[in-house]
Short mmCIF file of C-alpha atoms in Angstrom, two decimals:
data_model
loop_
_atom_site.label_atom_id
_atom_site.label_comp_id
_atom_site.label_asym_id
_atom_site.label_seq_id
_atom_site.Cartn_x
_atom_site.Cartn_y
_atom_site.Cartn_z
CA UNK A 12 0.00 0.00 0.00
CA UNK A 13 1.42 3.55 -0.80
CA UNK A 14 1.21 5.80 1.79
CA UNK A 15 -0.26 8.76 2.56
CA UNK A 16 1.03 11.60 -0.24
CA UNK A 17 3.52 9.85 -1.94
CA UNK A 18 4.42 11.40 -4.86
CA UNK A 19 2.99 9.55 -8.10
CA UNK A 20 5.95 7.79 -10.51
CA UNK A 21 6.36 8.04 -14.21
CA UNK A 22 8.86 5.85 -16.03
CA UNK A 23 9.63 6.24 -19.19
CA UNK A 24 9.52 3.43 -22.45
CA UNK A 25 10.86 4.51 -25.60
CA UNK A 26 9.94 2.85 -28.87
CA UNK A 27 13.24 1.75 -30.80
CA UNK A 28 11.13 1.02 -34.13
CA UNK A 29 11.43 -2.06 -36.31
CA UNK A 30 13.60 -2.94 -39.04
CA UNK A 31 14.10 0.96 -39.88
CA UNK A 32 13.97 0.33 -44.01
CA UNK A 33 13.51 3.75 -44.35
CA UNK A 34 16.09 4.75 -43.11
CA UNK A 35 18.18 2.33 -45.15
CA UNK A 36 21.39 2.06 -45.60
CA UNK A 37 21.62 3.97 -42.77
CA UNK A 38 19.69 1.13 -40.47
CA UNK A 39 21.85 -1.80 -42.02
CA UNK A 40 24.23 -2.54 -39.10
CA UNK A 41 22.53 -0.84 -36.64
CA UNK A 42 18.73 -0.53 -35.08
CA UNK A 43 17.53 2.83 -35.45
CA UNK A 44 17.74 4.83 -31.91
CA UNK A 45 21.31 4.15 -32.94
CA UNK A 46 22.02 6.37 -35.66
CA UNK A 47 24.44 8.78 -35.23
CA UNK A 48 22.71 12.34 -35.55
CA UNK A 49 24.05 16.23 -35.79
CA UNK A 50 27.45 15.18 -36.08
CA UNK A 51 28.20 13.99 -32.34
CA UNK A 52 24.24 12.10 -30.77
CA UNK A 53 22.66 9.29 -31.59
CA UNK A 54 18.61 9.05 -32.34
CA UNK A 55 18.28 7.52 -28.67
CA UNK A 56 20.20 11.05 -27.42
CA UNK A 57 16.84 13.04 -27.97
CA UNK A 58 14.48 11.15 -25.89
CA UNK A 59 16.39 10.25 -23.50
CA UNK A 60 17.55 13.64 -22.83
CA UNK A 61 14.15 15.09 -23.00
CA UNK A 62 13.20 12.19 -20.13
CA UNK A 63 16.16 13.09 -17.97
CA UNK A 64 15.29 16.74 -18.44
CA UNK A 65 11.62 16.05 -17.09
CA UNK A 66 13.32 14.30 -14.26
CA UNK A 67 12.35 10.94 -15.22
CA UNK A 68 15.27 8.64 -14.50
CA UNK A 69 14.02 4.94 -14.86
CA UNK A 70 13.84 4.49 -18.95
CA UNK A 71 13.50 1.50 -20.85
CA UNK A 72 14.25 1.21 -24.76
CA UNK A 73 12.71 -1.39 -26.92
CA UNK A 74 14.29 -2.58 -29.88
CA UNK A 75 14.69 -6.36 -31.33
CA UNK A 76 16.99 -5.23 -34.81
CA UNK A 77 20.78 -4.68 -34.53
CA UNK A 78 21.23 -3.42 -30.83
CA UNK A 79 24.96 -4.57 -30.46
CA UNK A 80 25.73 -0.44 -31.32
CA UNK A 81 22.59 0.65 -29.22
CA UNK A 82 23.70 -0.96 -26.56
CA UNK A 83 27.35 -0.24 -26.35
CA UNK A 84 26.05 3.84 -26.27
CA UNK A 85 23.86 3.13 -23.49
CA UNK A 86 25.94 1.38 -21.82
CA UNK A 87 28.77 3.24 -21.88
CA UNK A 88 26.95 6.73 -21.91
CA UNK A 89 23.84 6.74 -19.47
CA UNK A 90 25.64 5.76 -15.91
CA UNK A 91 23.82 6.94 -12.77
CA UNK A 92 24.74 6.68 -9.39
CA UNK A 93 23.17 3.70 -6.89
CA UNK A 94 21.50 6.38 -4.52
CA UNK A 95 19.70 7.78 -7.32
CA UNK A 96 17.88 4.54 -8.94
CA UNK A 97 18.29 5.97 -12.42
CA UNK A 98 18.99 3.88 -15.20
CA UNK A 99 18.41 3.61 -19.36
CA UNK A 100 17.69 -0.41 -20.26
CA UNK A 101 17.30 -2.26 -23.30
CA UNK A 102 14.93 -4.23 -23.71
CA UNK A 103 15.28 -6.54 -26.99
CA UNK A 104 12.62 -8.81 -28.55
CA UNK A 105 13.50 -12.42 -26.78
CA UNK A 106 11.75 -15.55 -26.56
CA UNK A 107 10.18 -16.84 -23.51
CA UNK A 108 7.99 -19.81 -22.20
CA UNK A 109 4.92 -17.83 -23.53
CA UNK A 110 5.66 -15.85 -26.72
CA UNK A 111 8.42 -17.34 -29.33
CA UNK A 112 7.70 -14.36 -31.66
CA UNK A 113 9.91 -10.91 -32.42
CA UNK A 114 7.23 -7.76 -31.77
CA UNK A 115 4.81 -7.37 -33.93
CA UNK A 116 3.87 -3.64 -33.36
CA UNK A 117 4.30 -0.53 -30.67
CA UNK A 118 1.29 -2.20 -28.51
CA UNK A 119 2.81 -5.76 -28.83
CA UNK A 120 6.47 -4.01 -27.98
CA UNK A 121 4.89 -2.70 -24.69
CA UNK A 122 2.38 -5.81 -23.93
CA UNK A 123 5.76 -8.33 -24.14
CA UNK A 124 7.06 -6.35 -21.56
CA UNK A 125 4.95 -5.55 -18.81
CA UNK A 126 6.36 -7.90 -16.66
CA UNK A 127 9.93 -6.27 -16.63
CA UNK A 128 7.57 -2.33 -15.95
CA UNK A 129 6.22 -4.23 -13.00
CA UNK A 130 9.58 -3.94 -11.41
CA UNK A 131 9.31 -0.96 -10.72
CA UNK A 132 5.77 -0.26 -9.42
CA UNK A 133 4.95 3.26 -11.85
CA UNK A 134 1.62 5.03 -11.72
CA UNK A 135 1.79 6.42 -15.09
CA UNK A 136 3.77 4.99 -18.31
CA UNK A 137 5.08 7.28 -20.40
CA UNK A 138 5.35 5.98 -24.36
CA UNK A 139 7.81 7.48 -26.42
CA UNK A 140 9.36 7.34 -29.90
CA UNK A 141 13.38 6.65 -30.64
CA UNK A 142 13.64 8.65 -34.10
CA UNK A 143 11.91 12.39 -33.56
CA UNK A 144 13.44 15.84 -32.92
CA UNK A 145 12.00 17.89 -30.47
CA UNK A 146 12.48 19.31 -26.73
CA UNK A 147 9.85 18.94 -24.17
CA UNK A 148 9.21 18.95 -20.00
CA UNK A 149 7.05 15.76 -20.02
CA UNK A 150 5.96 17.13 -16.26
CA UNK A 151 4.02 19.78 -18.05
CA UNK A 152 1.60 16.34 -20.09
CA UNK A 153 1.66 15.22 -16.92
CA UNK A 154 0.26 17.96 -15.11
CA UNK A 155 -2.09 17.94 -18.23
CA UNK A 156 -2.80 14.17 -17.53
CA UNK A 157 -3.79 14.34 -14.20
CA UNK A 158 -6.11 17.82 -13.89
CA UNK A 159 -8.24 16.48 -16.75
CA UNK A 160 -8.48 13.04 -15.32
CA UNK A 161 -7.81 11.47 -18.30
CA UNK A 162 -6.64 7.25 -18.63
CA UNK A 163 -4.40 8.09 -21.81
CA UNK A 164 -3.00 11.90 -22.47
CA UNK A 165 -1.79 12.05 -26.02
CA UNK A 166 0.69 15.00 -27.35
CA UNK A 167 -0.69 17.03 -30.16
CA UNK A 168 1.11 19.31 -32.59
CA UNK A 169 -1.20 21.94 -34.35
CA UNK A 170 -0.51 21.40 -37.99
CA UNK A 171 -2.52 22.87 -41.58
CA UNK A 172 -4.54 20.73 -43.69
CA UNK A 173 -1.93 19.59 -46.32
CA UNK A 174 0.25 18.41 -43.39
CA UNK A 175 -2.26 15.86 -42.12
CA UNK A 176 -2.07 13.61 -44.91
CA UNK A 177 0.71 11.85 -43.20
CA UNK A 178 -0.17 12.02 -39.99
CA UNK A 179 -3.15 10.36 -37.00
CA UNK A 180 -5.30 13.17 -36.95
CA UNK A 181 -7.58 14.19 -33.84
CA UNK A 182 -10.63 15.57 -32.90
CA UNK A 183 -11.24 16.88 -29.43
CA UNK A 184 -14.25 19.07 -27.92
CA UNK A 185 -13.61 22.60 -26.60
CA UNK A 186 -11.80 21.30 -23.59
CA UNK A 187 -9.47 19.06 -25.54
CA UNK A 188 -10.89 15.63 -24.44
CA UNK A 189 -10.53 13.51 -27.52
CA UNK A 190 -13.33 11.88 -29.08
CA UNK A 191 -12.39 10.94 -32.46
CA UNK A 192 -9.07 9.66 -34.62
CA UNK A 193 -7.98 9.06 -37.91
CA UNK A 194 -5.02 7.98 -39.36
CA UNK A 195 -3.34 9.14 -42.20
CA UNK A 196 -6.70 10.97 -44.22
CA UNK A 197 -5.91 11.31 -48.02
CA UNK A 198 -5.46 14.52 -49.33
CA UNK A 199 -8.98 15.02 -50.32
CA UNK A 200 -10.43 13.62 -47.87
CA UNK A 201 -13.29 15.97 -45.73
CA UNK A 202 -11.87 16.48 -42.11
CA UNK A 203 -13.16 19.55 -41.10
CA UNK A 204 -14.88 17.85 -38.23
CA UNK A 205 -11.51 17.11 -36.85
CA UNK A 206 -10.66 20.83 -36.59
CA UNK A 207 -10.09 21.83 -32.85
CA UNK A 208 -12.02 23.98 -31.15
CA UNK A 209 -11.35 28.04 -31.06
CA UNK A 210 -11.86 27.71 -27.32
CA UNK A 211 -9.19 24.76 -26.37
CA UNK A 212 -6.96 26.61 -28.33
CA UNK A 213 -7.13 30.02 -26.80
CA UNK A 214 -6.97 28.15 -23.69
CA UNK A 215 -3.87 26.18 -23.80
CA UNK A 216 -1.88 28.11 -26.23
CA UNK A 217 -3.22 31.64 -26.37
CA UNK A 218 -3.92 31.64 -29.94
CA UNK A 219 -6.32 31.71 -32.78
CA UNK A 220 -6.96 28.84 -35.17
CA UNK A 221 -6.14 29.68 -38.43
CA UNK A 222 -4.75 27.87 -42.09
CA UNK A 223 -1.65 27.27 -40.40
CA UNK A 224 -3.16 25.61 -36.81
CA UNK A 225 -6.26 23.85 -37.96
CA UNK A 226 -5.78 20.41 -37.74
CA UNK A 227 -4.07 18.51 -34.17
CA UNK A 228 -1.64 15.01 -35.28
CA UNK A 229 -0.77 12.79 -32.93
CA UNK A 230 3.12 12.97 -32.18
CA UNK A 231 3.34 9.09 -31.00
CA UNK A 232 3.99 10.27 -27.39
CA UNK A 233 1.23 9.20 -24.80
CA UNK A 234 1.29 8.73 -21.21
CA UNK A 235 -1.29 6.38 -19.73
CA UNK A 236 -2.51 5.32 -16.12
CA UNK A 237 -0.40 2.46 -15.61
CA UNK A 238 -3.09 0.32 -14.80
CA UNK A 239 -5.56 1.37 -17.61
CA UNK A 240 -2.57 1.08 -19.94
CA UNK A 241 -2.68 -3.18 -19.22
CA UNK A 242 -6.14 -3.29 -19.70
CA UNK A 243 -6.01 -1.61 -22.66
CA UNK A 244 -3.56 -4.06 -24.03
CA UNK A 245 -5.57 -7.34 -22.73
CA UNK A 246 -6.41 -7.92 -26.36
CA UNK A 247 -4.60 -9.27 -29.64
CA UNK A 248 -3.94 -5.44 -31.50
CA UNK A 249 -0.27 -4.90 -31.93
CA UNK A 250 -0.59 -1.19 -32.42
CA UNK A 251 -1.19 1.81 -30.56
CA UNK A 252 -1.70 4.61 -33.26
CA UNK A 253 -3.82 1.91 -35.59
CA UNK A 254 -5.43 -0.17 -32.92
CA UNK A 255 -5.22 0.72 -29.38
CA UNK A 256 -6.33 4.49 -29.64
CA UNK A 257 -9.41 3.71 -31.67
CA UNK A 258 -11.03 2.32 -29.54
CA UNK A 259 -9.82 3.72 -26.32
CA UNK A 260 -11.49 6.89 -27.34
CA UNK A 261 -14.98 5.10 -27.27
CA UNK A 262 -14.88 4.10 -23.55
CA UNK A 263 -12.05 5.53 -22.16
CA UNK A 264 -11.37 9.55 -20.89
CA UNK A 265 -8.84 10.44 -23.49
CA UNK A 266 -7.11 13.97 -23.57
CA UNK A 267 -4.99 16.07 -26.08
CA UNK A 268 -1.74 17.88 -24.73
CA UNK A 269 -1.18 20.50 -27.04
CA UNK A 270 2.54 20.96 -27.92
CA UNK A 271 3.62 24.00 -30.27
CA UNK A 272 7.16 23.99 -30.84
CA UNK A 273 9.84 22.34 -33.26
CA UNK A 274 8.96 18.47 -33.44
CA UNK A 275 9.67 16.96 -36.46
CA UNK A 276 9.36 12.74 -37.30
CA UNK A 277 13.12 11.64 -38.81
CA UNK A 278 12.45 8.37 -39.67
CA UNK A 279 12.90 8.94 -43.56
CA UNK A 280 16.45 9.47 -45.07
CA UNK A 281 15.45 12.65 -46.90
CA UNK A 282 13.61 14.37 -43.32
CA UNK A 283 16.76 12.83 -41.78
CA UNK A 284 19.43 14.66 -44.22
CA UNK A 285 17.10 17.76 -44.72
CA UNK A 286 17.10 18.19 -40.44
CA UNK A 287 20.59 17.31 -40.00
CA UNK A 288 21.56 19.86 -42.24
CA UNK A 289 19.00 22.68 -40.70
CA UNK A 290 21.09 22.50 -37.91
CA UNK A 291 23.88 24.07 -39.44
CA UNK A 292 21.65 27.16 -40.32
CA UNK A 293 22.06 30.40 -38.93
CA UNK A 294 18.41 29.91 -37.31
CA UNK A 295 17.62 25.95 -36.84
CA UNK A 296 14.56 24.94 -36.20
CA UNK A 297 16.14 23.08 -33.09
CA UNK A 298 18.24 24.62 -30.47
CA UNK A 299 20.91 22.51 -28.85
CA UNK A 300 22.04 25.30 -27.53
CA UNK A 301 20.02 25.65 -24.65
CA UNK A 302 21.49 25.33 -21.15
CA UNK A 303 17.89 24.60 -19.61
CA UNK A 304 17.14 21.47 -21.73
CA UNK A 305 20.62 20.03 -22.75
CA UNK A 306 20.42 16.50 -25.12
CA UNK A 307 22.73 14.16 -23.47
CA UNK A 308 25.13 11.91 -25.50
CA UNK A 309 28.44 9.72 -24.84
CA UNK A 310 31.83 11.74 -23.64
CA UNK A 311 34.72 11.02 -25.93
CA UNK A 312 37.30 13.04 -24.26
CA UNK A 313 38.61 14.24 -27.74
CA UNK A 314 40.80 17.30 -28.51
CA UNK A 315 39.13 20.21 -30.26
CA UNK A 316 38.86 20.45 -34.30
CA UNK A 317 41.77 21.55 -36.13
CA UNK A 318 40.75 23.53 -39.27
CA UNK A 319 43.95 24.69 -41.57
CA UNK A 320 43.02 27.15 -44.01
CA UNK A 321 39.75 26.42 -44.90
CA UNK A 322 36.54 28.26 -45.64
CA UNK A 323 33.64 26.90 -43.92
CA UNK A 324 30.38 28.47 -43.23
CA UNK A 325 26.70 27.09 -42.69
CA UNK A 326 28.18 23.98 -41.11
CA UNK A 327 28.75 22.23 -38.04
CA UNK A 328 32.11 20.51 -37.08
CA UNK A 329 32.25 18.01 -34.06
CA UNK A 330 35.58 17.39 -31.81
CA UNK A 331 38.20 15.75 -33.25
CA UNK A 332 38.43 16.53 -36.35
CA UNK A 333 41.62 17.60 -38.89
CA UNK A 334 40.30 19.77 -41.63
CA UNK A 335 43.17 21.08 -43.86
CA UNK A 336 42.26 23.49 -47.10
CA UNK A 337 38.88 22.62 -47.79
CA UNK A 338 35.87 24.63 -48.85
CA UNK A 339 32.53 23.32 -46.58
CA UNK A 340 29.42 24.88 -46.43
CA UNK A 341 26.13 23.61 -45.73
CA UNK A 342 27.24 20.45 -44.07
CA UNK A 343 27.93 18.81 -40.75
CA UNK A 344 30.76 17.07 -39.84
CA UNK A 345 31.47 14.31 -37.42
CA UNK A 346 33.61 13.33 -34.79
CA UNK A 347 37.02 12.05 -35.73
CA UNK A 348 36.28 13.29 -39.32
CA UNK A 349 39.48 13.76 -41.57
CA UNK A 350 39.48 15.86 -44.36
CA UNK A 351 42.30 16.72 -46.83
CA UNK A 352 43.99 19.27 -48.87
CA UNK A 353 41.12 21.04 -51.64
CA UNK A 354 38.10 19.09 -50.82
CA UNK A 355 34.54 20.45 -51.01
CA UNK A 356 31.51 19.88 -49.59
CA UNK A 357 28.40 20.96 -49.72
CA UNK A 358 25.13 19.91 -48.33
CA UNK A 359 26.91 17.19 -47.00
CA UNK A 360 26.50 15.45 -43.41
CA UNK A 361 29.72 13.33 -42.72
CA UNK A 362 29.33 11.10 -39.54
CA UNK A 363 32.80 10.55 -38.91
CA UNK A 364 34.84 8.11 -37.72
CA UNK A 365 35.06 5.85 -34.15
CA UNK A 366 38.60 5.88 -34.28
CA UNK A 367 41.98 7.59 -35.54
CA UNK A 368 43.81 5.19 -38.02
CA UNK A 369 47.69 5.13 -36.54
CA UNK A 370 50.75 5.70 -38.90
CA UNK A 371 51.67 2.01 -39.02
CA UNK A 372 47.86 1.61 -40.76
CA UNK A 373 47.98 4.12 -42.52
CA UNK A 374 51.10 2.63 -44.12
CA UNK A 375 49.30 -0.96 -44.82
CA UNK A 376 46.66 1.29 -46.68
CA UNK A 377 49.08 2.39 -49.02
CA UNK A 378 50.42 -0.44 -49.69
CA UNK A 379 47.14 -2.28 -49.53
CA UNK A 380 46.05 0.53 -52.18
CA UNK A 381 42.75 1.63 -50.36
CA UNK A 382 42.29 5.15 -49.02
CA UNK A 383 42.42 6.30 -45.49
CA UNK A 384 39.25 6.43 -43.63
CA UNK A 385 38.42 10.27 -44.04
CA UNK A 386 37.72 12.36 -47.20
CA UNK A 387 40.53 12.58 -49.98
CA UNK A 388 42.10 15.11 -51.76
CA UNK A 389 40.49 17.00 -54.35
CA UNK A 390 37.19 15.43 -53.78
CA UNK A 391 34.13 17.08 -54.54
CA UNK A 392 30.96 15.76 -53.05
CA UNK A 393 27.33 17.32 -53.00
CA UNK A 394 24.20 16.56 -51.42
CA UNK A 395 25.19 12.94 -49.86
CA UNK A 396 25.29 11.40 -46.36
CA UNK A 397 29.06 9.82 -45.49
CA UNK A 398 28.12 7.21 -42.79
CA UNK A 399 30.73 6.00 -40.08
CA UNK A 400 34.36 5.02 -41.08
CA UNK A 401 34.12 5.55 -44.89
CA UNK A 402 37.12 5.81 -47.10
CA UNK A 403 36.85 7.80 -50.08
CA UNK A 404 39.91 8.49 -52.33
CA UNK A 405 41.36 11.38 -54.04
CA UNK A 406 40.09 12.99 -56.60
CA UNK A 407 36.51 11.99 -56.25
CA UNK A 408 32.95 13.55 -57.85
CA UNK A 409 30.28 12.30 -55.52
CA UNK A 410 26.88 14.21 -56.56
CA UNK A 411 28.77 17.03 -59.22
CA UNK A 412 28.38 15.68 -62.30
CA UNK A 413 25.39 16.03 -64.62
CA UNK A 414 24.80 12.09 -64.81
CA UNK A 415 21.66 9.82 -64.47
CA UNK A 416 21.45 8.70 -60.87
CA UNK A 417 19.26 5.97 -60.42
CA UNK A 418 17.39 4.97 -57.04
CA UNK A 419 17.98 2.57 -55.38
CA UNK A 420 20.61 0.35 -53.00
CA UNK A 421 24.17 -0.26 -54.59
CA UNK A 422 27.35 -2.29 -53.14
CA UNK A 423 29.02 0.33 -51.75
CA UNK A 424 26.29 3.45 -51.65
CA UNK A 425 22.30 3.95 -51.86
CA UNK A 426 20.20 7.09 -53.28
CA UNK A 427 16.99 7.83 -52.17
CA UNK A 428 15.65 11.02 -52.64
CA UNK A 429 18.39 12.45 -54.64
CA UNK A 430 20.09 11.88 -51.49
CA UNK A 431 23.45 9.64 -52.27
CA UNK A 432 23.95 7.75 -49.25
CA UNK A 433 27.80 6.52 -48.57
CA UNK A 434 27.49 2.92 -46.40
CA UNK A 435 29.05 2.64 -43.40
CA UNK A 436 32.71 1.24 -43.87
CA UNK A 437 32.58 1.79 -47.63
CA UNK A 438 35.73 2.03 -49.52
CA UNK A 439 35.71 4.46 -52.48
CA UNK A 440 38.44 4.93 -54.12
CA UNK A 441 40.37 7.51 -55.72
CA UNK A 442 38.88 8.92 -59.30
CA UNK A 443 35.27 7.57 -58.76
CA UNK A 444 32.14 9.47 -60.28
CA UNK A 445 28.80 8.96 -58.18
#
């Protein structure tokens, strides 16, 4: 029995996706909380930071694809101290006396593992997702949860018409209980019943619906009464957004927390490039500069960037890096990134490297005759995504020429999008045209 005024718990359970195809070749050797993001985070960084920023401490991630590299981050990034009771688990897909089957959707994720949430005796379950970009103080939902006495609060972003095509779409009354969903309506499809309500608004926001607020999509984060949330799930639907929200908001008190800042869904290669590289504006969308709500990631202990005459502008560069002559603009670059004498990028986000190659292997490249892990010299690459430890020679066009690119997945390199992906650990060498 809890006693009298004990404060209520919250842990948090972040969604680590499936296979992550869309975000192919990025998602080939690793699940997709794990991929590295604005030059020095990972995916995982954003929620988890946002969590530890609301003062939520206990955090479980759920992921059954690839976690060796998930798991080494957390591991060797989120540490907390035993007086606190803070800790960051993964929890894969694994077979058990009762269920031989990988997850079969976010509700089927979350159902497989109430018996590891039990540990920890919560009163309300927060859900999140592993691949979005956004900063929020999930003690303000909360707050939300609990004054409207809701069983399931769901975060909603006020969006305009042609953005809802994409997106679960809700309609709530005039205090912002939710009565109706739909997900995904096609673009000329009839949902003005599903615009929210002047009054809810004004409340919650202090502003007036217009073009550009009409319509309120569901951002995949939802915080349920722990105990509601397992009856909810006492059935066979393996998905909340599909399943599981339907037809909650038939029987259940359901509310709406609005949310009006920068959130954006990265789960595609081109939203993935085309926010990496807003970043490196001179007014991002997303500020990871702010000292209230810091994003967390894994301390390298690495020296500062070297840059030798170069002209960079637009663009991030991470620790670590040796930048000698090159023109960069537009672009991010990673940790540990190497780049040589009269390169050029632009629009390019470079990922790095996770480690510096010594002399004596350096050597055996050269006389292996395959380039150094880093960027060449002379190369010229535009609009393309360099994964993790790639190699490209000298004297490469990647993206320049005027040549017919077609989609698709290649041996050492992808394009989707227009978007020439680089695999991770690719070798290019020196002279190739992309």
């Amino acid at each position: 029995m809890k006693g009298k005024g004990k404060k209520k718990k919250a842990i948090a359970i972040i969604l680590g996706g499936g296979r992550g195809t869309r975000l192919y070749p990025l998602t080939m050797d690793r699940s997709k909380p794990a991929v590295p993001f604005a030059g020095k985070y990972r995916l995982v960084d954003i929620p988890i930071s946002n969590c530890l920023n609301s003062g939520i401490n206990q955090i479980y991630v759920l992921t059954q694809f690839n976690t060796a590299s998930l798991h080494n981050h957390i591991v060797n990034t989120y540490q907390f101290d035993q007086f606190s009771g803070g800790f960051v688990e993964i929890l894969a897909a694994e077979q058990t006396y009762t269920s031989e089957s990988w997850y079969q959707g976010t509700a089927d994720a979350v159902r497989k593992n109430l018996k590891h949430f039990h540990d920890q005796n919560a009163d309300y379950y927060i859900i999140l997702s592993g691949d979005q970009l956004y900063s929020m103080d999930f003690r303000d939902m909360l707050d939300r949860h609990i004054e409207t006495g809701a069983e399931l609060t769901i975060a909603a972003k006020p969006i305009s018409r042609s953005e809802a095509t994409g997106l679960g779409i809700i309609g709530a009354d005039e205090q912002g209980m939710i009565k109706s969903f739909y997900e995904k309506p096609a673009s000329d499809m009839d949902i003005s019943a599903y615009r929210v309500h002047e009054e809810f608004m004004q409340k919650e926001l202090n502003k007036k619906v217009d073009a550009s607020n009409e319509y309120l999509a569901s951002m995949g984060i939802y915080i349920f009464n722990a105990k509601a949330m397992e009856e909810m799930l006492n059935n066979d639907f393996t998905d909340f957004g599909k399943e599981i929200i339907p037809e909650v908001i038939k029987t259940r008190p359901v509310a709406a927390y609005l949310f009006d800042s920068f959130w954006e869904d990265i789960g595609t290669i081109k939203a993935f490039y085309e926010c990496n590289l807003n970043l490196a504006s001179i007014a991002p969308q997303f500020n990871f500069y702010n000292e209230e709500m810091p994003i967390y990631t894994h301390r390298r202990h690495l020296p500062a960037t070297k840059m030798n005459f170069c002209n960079i502008s637009y663009s991030l560069a991470s620790e670590g890096s040796i930048i000698t002559n090159a023109y960069i603009v537009n672009s991010i670059v990673g940790v540990r990134t190497i780049i040589e004498s009269g390169a050029s990028l632009d629009g390019v986000y470079c990922m790095g490297a996770s480690h510096y190659e010594t002399e004596e292997e350096r050597a055996e490249n050269a006389r292996r005759g395959i380039p150094n892990i880093g960027i060449g010299k002379g190369t010229i690459i535009r609009r393309a995504i360099i994964d993790q430890n790639v190699r490209i020679g000298d004297g490469c066009r990647i993206g320049i020429d005027d040549i017919p690119r077609p989609e698709g997945d290649f041996e050492m390199y992808s394009i989707h999008d227009g978007i020439i992906v680089i695999n991770k650990n690719a070798v290019i060498k020196s002279g190739t045209v992309i």
